Coordinates of N, CA, C and O in Angstrom, one line a residue:
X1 N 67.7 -124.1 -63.5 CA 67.8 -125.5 -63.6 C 67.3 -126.1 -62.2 O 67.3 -125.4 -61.2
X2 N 66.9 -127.1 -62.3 CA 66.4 -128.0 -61.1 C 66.6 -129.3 -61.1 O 66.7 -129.8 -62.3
X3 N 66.9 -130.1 -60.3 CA 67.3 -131.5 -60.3 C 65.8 -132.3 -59.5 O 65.0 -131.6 -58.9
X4 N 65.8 -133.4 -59.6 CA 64.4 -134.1 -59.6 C 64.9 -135.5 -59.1 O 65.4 -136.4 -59.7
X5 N 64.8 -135.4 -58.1 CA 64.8 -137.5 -57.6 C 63.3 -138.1 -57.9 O 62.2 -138.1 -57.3
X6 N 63.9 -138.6 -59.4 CA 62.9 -138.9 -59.5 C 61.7 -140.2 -58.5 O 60.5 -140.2 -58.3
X7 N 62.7 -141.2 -58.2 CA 61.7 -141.9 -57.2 C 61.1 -141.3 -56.1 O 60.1 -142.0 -55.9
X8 N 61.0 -140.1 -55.2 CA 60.6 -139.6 -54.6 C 59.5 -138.5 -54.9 O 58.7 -138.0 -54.1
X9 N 59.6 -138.1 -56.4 CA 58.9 -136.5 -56.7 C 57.5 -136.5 -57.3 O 56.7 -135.6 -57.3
X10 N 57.4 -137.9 -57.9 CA 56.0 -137.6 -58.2 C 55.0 -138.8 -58.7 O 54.3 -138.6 -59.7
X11 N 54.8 -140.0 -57.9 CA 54.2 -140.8 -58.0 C 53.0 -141.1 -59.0 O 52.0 -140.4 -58.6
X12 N 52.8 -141.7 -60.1 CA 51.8 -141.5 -61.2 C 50.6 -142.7 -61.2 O 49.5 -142.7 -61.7
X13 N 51.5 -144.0 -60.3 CA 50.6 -145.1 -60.3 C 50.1 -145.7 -59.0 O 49.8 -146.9 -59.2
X14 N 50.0 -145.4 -58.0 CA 50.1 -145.5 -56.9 C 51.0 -146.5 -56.2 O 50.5 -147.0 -55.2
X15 N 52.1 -146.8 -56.5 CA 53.0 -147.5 -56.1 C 54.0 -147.0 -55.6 O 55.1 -147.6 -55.9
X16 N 54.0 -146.0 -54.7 CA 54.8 -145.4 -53.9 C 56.1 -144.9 -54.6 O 57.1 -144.6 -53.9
X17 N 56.2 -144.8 -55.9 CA 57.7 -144.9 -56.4 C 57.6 -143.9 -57.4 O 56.8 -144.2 -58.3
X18 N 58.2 -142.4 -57.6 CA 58.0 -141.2 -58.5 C 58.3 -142.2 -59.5 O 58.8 -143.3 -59.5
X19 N 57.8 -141.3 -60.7 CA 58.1 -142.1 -62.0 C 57.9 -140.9 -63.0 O 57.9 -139.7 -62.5
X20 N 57.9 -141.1 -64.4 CA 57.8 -140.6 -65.8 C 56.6 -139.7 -65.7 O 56.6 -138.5 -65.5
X21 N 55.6 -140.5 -65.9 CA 54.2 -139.7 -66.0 C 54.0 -138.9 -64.6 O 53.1 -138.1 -64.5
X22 N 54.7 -139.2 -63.5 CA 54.5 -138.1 -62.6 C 55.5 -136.9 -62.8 O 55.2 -135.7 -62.5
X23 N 56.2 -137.1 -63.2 CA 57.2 -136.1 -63.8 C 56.4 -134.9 -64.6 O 56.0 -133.8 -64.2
X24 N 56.2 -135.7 -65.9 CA 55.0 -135.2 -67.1 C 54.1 -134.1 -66.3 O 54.2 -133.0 -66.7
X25 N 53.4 -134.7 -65.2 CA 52.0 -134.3 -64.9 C 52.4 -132.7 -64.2 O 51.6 -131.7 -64.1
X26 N 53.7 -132.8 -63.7 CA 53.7 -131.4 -63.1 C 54.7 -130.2 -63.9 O 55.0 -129.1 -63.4
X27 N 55.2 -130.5 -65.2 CA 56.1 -130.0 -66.2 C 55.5 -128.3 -66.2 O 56.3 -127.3 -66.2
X28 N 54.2 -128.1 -66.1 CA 53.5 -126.6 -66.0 C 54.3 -125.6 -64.9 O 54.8 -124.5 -65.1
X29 N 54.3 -126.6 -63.3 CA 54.7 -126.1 -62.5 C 56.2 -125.2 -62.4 O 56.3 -124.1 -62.0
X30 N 57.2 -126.2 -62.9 CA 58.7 -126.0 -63.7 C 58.4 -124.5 -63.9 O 58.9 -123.6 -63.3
X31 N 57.3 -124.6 -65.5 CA 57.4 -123.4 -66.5 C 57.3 -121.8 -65.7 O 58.0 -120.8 -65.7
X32 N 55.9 -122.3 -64.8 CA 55.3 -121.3 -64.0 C 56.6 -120.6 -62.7 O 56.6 -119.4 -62.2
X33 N 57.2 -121.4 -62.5 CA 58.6 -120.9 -61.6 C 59.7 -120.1 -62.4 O 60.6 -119.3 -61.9
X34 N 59.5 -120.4 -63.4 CA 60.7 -120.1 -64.6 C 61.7 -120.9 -64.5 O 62.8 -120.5 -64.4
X35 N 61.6 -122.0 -64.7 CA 62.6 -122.9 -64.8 C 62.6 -123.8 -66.4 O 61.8 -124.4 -67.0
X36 N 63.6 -123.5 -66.7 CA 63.8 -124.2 -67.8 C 64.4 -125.3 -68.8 O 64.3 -125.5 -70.0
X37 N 65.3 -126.1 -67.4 CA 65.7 -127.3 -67.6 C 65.6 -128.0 -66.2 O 65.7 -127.4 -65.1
X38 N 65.4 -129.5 -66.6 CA 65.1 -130.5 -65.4 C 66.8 -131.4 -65.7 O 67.4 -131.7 -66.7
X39 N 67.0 -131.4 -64.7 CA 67.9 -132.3 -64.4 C 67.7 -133.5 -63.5 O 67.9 -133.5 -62.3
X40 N 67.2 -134.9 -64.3 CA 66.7 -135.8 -63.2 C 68.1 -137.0 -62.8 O 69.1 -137.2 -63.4
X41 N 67.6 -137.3 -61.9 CA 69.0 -138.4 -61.4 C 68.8 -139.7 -62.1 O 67.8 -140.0 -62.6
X42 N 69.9 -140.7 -62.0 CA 69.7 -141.5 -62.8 C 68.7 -142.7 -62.9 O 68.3 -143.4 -61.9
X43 N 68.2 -143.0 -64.5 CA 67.2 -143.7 -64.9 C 67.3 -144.5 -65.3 O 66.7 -144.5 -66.4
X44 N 68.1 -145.5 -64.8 CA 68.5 -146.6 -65.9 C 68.3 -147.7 -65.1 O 68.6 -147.7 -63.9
X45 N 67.8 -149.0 -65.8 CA 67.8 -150.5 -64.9 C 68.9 -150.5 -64.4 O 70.0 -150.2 -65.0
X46 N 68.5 -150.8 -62.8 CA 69.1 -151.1 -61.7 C 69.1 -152.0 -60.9 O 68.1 -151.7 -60.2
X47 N 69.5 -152.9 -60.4 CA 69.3 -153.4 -59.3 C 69.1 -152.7 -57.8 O 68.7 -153.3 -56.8
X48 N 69.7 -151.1 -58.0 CA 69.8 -150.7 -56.8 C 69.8 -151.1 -55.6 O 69.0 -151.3 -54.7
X49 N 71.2 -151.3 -55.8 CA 71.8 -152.1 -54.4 C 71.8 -150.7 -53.2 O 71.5 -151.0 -52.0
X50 N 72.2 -149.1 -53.8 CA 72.0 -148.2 -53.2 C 70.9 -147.5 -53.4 O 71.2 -146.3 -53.4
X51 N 69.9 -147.8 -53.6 CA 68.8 -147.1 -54.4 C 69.0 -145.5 -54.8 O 68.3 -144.6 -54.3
X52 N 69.8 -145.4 -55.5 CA 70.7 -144.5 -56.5 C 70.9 -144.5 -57.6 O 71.3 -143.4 -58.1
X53 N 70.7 -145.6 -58.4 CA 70.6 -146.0 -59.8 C 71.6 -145.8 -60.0 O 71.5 -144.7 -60.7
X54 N 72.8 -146.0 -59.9 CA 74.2 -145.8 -60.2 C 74.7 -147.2 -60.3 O 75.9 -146.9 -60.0
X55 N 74.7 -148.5 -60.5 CA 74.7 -149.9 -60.2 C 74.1 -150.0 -61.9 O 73.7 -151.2 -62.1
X56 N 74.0 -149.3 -62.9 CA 73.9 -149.1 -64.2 C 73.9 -151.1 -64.6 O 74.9 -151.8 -64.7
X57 N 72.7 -151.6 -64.8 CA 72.3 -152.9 -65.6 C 72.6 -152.6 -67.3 O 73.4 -153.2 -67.9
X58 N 71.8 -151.5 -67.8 CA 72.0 -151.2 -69.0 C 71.7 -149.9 -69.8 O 70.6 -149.5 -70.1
X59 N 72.8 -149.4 -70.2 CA 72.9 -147.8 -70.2 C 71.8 -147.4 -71.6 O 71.8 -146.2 -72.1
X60 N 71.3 -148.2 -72.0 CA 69.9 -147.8 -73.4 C 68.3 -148.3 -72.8 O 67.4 -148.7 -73.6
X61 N 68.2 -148.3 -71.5 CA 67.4 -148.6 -71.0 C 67.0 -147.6 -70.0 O 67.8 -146.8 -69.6
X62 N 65.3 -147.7 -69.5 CA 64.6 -146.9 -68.4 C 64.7 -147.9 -67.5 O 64.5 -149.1 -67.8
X63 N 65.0 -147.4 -66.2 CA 64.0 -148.8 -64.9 C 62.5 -148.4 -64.6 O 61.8 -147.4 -64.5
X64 N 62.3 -150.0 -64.5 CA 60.5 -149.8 -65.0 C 59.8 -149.3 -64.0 O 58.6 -149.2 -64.2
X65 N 60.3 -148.7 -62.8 CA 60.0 -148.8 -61.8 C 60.0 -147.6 -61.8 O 60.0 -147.0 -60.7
X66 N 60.0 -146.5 -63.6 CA 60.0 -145.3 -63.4 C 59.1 -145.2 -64.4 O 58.3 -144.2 -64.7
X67 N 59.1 -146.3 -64.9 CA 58.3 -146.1 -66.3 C 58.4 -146.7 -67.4 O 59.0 -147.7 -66.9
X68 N 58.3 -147.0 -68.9 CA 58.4 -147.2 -69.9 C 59.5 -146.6 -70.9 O 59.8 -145.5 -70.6
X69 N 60.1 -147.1 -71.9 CA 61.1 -146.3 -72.7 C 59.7 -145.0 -73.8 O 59.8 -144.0 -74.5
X70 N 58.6 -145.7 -73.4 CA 57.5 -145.3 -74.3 C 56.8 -143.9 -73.1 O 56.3 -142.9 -73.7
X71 N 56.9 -144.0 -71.9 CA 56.8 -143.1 -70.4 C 57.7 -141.9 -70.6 O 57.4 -140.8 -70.2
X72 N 59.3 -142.2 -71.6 CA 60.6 -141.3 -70.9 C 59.9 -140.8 -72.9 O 59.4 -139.7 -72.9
X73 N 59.9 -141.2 -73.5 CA 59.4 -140.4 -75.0 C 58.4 -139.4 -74.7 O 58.6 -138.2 -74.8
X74 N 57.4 -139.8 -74.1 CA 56.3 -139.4 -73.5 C 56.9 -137.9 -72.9 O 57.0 -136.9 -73.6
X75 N 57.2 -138.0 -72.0 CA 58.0 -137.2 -70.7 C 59.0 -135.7 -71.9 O 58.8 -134.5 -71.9
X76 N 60.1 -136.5 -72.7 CA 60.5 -135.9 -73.9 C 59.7 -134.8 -74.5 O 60.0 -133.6 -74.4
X77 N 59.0 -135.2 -75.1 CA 57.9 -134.9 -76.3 C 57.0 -133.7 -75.2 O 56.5 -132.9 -76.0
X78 N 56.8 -133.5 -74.2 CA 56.2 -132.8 -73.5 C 56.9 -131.6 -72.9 O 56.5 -130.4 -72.7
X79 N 58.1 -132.3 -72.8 CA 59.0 -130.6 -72.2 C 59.4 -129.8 -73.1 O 59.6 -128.6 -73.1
X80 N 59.3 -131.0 -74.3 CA 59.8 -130.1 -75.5 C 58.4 -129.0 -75.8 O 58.7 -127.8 -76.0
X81 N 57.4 -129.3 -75.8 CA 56.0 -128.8 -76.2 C 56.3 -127.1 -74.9 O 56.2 -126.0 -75.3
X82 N 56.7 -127.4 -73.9 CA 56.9 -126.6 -73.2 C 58.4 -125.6 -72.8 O 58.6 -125.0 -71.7
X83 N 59.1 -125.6 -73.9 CA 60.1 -125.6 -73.9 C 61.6 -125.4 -72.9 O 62.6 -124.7 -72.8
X84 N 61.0 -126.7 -72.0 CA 61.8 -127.2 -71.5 C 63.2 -128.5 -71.5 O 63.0 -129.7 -71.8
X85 N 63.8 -128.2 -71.3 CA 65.2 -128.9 -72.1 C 65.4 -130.3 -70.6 O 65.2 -130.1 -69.4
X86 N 65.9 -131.5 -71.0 CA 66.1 -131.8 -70.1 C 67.4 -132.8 -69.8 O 67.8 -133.3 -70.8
X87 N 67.9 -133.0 -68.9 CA 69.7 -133.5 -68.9 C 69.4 -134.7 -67.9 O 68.5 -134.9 -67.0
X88 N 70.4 -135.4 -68.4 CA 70.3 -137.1 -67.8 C 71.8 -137.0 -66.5 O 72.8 -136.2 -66.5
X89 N 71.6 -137.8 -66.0 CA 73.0 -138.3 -65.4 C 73.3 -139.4 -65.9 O 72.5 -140.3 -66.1
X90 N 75.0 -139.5 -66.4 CA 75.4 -140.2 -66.9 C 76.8 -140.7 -66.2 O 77.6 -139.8 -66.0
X91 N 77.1 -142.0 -65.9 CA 78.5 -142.3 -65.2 C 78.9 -143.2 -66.1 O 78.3 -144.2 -66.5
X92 N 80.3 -142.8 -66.6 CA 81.2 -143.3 -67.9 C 81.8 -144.0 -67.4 O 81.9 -143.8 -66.2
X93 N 82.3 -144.9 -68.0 CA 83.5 -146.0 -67.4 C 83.1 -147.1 -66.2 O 83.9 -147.9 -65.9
X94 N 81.8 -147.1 -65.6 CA 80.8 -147.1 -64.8 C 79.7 -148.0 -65.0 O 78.8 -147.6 -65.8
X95 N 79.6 -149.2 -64.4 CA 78.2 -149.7 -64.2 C 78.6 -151.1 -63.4 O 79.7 -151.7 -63.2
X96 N 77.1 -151.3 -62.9 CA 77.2 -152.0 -61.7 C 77.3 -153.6 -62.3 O 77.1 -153.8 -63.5
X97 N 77.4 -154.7 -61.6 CA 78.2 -155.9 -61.8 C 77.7 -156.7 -62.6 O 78.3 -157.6 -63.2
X98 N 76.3 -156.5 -62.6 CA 75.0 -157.0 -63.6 C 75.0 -156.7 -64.4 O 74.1 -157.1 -65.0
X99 N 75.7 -156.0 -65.0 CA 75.4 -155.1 -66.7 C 76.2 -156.0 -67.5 O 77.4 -156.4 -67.2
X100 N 75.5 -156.4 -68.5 CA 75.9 -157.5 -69.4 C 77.3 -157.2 -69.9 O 78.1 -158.1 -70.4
X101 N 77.8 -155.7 -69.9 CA 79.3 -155.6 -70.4 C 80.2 -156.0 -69.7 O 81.3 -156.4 -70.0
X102 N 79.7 -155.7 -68.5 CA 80.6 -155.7 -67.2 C 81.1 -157.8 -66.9 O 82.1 -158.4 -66.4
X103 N 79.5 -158.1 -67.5 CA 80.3 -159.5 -67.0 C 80.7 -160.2 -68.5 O 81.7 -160.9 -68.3
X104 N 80.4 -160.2 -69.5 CA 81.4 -160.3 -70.7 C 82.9 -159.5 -70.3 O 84.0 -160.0 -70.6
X105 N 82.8 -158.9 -70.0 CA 84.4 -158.2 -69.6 C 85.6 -158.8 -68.5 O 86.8 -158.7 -68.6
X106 N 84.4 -159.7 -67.3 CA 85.1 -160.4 -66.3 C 85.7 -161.8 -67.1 O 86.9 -162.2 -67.0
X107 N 84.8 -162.2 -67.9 CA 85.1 -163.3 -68.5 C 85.8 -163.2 -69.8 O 85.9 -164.2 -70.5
X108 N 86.3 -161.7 -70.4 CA 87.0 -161.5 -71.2 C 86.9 -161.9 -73.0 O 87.6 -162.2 -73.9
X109 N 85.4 -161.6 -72.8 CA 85.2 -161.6 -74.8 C 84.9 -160.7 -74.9 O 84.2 -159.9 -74.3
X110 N 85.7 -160.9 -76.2 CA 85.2 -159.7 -77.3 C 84.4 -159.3 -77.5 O 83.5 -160.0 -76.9
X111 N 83.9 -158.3 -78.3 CA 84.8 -157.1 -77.9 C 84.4 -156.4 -76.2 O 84.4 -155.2 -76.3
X112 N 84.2 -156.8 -75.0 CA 83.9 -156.3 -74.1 C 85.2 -156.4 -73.3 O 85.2 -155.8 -72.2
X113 N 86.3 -157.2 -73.7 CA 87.6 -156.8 -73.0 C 88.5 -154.9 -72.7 O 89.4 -154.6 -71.9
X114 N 87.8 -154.1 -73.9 CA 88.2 -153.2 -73.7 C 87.2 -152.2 -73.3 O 87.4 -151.1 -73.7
X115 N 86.0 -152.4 -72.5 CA 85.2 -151.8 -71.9 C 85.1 -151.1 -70.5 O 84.4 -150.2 -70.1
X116 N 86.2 -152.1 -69.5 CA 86.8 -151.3 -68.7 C 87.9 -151.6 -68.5 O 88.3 -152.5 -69.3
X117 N 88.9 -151.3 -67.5 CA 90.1 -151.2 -67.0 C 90.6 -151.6 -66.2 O 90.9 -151.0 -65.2
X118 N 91.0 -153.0 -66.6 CA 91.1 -154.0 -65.6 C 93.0 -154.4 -65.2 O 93.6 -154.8 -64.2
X119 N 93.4 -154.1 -66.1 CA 94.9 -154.1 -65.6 C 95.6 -153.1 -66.7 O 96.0 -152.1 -66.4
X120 N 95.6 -153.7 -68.3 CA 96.1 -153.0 -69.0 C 95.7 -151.5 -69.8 O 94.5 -151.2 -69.7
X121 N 96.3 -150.9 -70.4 CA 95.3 -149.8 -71.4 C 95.0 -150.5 -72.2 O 95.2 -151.7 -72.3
X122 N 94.3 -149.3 -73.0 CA 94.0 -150.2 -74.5 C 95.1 -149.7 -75.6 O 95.2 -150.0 -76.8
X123 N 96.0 -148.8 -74.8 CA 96.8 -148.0 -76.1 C 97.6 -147.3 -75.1 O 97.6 -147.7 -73.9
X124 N 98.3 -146.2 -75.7 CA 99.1 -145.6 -75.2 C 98.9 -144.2 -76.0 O 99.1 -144.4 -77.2
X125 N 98.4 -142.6 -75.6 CA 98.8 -141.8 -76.3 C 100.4 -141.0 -76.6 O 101.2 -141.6 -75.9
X126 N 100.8 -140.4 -77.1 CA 102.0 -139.6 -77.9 C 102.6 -139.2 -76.2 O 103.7 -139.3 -75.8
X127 N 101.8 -139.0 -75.8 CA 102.4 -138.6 -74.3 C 102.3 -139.6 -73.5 O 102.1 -139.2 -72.3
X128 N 102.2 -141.0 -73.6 CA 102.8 -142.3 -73.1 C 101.5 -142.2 -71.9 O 101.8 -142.7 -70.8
X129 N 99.9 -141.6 -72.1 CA 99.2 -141.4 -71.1 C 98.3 -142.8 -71.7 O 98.2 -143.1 -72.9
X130 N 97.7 -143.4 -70.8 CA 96.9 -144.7 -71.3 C 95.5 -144.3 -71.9 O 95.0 -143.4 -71.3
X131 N 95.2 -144.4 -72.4 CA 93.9 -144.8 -73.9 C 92.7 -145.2 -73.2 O 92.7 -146.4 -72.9
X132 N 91.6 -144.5 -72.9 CA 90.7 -145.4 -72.0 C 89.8 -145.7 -73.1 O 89.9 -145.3 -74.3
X133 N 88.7 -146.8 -72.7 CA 87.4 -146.8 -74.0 C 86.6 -146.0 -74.1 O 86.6 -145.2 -73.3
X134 N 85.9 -145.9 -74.9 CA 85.0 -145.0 -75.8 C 83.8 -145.5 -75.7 O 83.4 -146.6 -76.0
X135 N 83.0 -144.6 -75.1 CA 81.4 -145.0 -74.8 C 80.7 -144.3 -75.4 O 79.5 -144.6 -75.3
X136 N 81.0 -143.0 -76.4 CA 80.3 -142.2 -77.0 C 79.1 -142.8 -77.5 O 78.1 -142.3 -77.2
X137 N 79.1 -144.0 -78.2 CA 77.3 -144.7 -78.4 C 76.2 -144.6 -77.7 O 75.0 -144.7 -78.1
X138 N 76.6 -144.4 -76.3 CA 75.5 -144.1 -75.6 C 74.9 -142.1 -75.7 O 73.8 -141.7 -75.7
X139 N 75.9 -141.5 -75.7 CA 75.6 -140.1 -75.6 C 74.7 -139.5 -76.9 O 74.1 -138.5 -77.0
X140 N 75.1 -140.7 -78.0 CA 74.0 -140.5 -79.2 C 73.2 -141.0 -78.9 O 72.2 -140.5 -79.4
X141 N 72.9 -142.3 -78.2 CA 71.6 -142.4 -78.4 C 70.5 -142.0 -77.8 O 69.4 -142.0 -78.2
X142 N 71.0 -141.3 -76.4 CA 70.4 -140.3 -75.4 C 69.9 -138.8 -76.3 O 68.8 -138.3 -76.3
X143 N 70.7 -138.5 -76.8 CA 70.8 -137.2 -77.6 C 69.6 -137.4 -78.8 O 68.9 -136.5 -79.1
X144 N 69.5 -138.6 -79.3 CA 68.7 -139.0 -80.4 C 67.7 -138.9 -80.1 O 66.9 -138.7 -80.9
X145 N 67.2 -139.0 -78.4 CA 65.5 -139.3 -78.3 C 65.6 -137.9 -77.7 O 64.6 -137.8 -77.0
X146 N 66.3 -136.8 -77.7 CA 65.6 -135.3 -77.4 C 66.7 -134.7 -76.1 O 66.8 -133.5 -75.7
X147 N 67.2 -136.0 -75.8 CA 68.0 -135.5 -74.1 C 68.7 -134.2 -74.3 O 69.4 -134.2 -75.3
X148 N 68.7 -132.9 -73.8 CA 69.7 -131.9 -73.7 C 71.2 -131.8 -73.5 O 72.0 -131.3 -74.1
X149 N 71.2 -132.4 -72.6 CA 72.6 -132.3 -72.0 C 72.8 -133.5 -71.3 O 71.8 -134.3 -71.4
X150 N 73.9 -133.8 -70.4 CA 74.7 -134.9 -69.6 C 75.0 -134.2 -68.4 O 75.7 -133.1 -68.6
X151 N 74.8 -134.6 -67.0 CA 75.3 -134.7 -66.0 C 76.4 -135.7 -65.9 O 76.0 -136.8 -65.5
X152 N 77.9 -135.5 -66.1 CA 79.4 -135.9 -66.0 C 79.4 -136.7 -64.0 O 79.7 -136.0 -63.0
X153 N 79.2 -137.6 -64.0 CA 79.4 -138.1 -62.5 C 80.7 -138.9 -62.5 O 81.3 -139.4 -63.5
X154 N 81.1 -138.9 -61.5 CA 82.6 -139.5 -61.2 C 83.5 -138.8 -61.8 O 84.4 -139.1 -61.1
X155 N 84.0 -138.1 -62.7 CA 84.5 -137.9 -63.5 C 85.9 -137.7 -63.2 O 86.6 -137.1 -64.1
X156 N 86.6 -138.4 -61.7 CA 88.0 -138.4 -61.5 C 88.1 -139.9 -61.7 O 89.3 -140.1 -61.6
X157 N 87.6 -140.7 -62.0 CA 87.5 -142.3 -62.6 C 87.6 -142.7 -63.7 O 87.9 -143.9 -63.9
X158 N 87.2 -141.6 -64.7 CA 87.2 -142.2 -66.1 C 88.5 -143.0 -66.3 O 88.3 -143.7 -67.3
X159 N 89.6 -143.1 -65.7 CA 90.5 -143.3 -66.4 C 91.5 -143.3 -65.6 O 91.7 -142.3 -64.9
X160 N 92.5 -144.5 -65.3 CA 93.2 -144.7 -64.1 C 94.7 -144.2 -64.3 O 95.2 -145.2 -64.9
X161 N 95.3 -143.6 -64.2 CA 96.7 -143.1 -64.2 C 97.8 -143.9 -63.6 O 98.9 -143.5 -63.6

């Protein structure tokens, strides 16, 4: 396995910023080391306030600044050709202040009141442990366009005790 920042690894348009098709263009290299899964860091509109893409705008989206949703198919469709697998980072419970859930949630409509965890649970389990939300929608739709696996970040936050 190998991990890949992608803004720094492989510039495709000359705009100083790695991207999709730079990714694409060196996928042989991967094969020829023996490597068989990419692990890239996160690709999702950002404001990147830390230029980290963790500030998550919208978790069914690419930032353009890496490429196209038609760039990351692209990118897909090619490792697969080479049978290489590839895994996303993913931060659950997680996104930055701009993400349309997040401020439907400040302002409390439905259904985006139970999206994060702002004072109450949403439930209570049999063992009186609080009920966090369910974001599974997104791990299908990642899985749908080819993604292999998930990189689990934060994962002492999911859920506040």
């Amino acid at each position: 396995m190998y991990q890949v920042y992608l803004p720094s690894f492989m510039d495709s348009d000359g705009d100083g910023y790695g991207d999709f098709k730079g990714l694409a263009s060196k996928l042989d290299h991967f094969v020829e080391l023996g490597i068989e899964t990419i692990l890239i860091t996160p690709h999702y509109p950002s404001p990147n306030m830390r230029f980290a893409g963790y500030d998550i705008k919208d978790y069914f989206g690419v930032n353009q600044l890496l490429g196209s949703m038609q760039d990351f198919d692209e990118l897909i469709k090619e490792m697969n050709k080479r049978g290489l697998k590839l895994i996303i980072d993913i931060v659950m419970n997680h996104s930055g202040n701009k993400h349309p859930w997040f401020i439907k949630s400040v302002h409390r409509e439905d259904p985006y009141t139970d999206y994060y965890i702002w004072q109450n649970a949403k439930g209570y389990d049999n063992r009186g442990n609080p009920i966090p939300p369910n974001n599974w929608k997104i791990f299908k739709f990642w899985s749908d366009k080819g993604v292999a696996g998930f990189r689990l970040d934060a994962v002492e936050y999911y859920c506040r005790r």
